[in-house]
């Protein structure tokens, strides 16, 4: 980015932004928060799921920094009363980094959040997902079926998109037609036909999904099932020769089936379409340089060193993988509750998220505190 012939304050704003983005990438941050207050622009970055405060810029650079980001994101610089969404690219270390930008009017000015979409750092391989062998085999069997639905569930920020794209990347060959509909697409997959939802012009999930199904797809990925209309189309697509991958925001695998039933999907449709549900969470990974063993082989504790911020560096995923067996199908036909479905899944050897996390504790990869905070039982 050229900064020639720019006013001094603009040059300083560009320089400060470049340094912030470079440092954020070095920290492997996922988001940058710029929050205006009386005479301060507070800066925080999210690393491994936690927010950490960064040095604030000079107070006189606040407006220039906000304006520079809005210009680069093609947002309306004059509009400060309504939320806006945009996207920008910034050159860092001789490569372009994509970022999704969201603005929100607050009491003291516009708050900006930049979601870093560092495609080059994404590891779309099953090895990096960290699934145990049994659960990985179950997932592989489900995504290699010619039709049916595979659902990935969990809260925002639990790594669902990476799991979905790892599956799509594995299936992505010249012999299949892959189509996705998302809000928005965060990972670019060469060879896939990716569509961004745009509610303002009427391009909703269900409208886009109907259009995709007229494009002769083999595999369809729906970024999120939010309503009955989208759920109904996705279910029907999975019953008519398509493999459908999607996500829901539910606490665990059994409650996903109950949630779809509550949306209005009939039990016989669920039983005949859903192949597998995988719930997941992300936990902070213990720093290998400074972790210390606890007494009586009860795991490790986070200490903190110059290589990490507070004893953790990076994240790992825990999973609850639930294949839909004949017994579960019968319960779905009876409109069983999430508790009944969960009890049956447990009898069939499905690990809970808590149990999956405890295995990571025993392996010295994370702490019991992380597992307890991320799972509720």
Short mmCIF file of C-alpha atoms in Angstrom, two decimals, residues 27 41 46 52 63 65 74 100 112 115 132 136 140 142 167 169 171 192-193 221 229 246 279 285 296 323 335 339 345:
data_model
loop_
_atom_site.label_atom_id
_atom_site.label_comp_id
_atom_site.label_asym_id
_atom_site.label_seq_id
_atom_site.Cartn_x
_atom_site.Cartn_y
_atom_site.Cartn_z
CA UNK A 27 0.12 -13.93 17.60
CA UNK A 41 -9.44 3.74 20.97
CA UNK A 46 -8.68 -12.56 20.24
CA UNK A 52 -5.99 -9.59 25.10
CA UNK A 63 -10.68 8.94 13.21
CA UNK A 65 -7.69 4.67 11.61
CA UNK A 74 -15.63 -0.33 0.74
CA UNK A 100 -14.05 -9.49 7.22
CA UNK A 112 -14.90 -2.13 14.26
CA UNK A 115 -12.09 -11.16 11.48
CA UNK A 132 -9.57 -40.26 17.41
CA UNK A 136 -12.54 -40.39 12.22
CA UNK A 140 -15.20 -40.75 6.75
CA UNK A 142 -20.61 -40.77 6.46
CA UNK A 167 -14.46 -32.74 4.58
CA UNK A 169 -11.35 -30.55 0.63
CA UNK A 171 -14.04 -34.86 -1.37
CA UNK A 192 -16.18 -25.42 -5.38
CA UNK A 193 -19.04 -23.13 -6.41
CA UNK A 221 -22.73 -27.46 1.95
CA UNK A 229 -37.46 -23.50 5.21
CA UNK A 246 -24.31 -28.28 7.33
CA UNK A 279 -20.57 -31.84 18.07
CA UNK A 285 -3.63 -26.15 24.01
CA UNK A 296 -0.35 -38.20 41.05
CA UNK A 323 -23.55 -42.03 13.81
CA UNK A 335 -39.99 -38.08 18.63
CA UNK A 339 -32.03 -36.93 26.88
CA UNK A 345 -26.00 -42.95 22.06
#
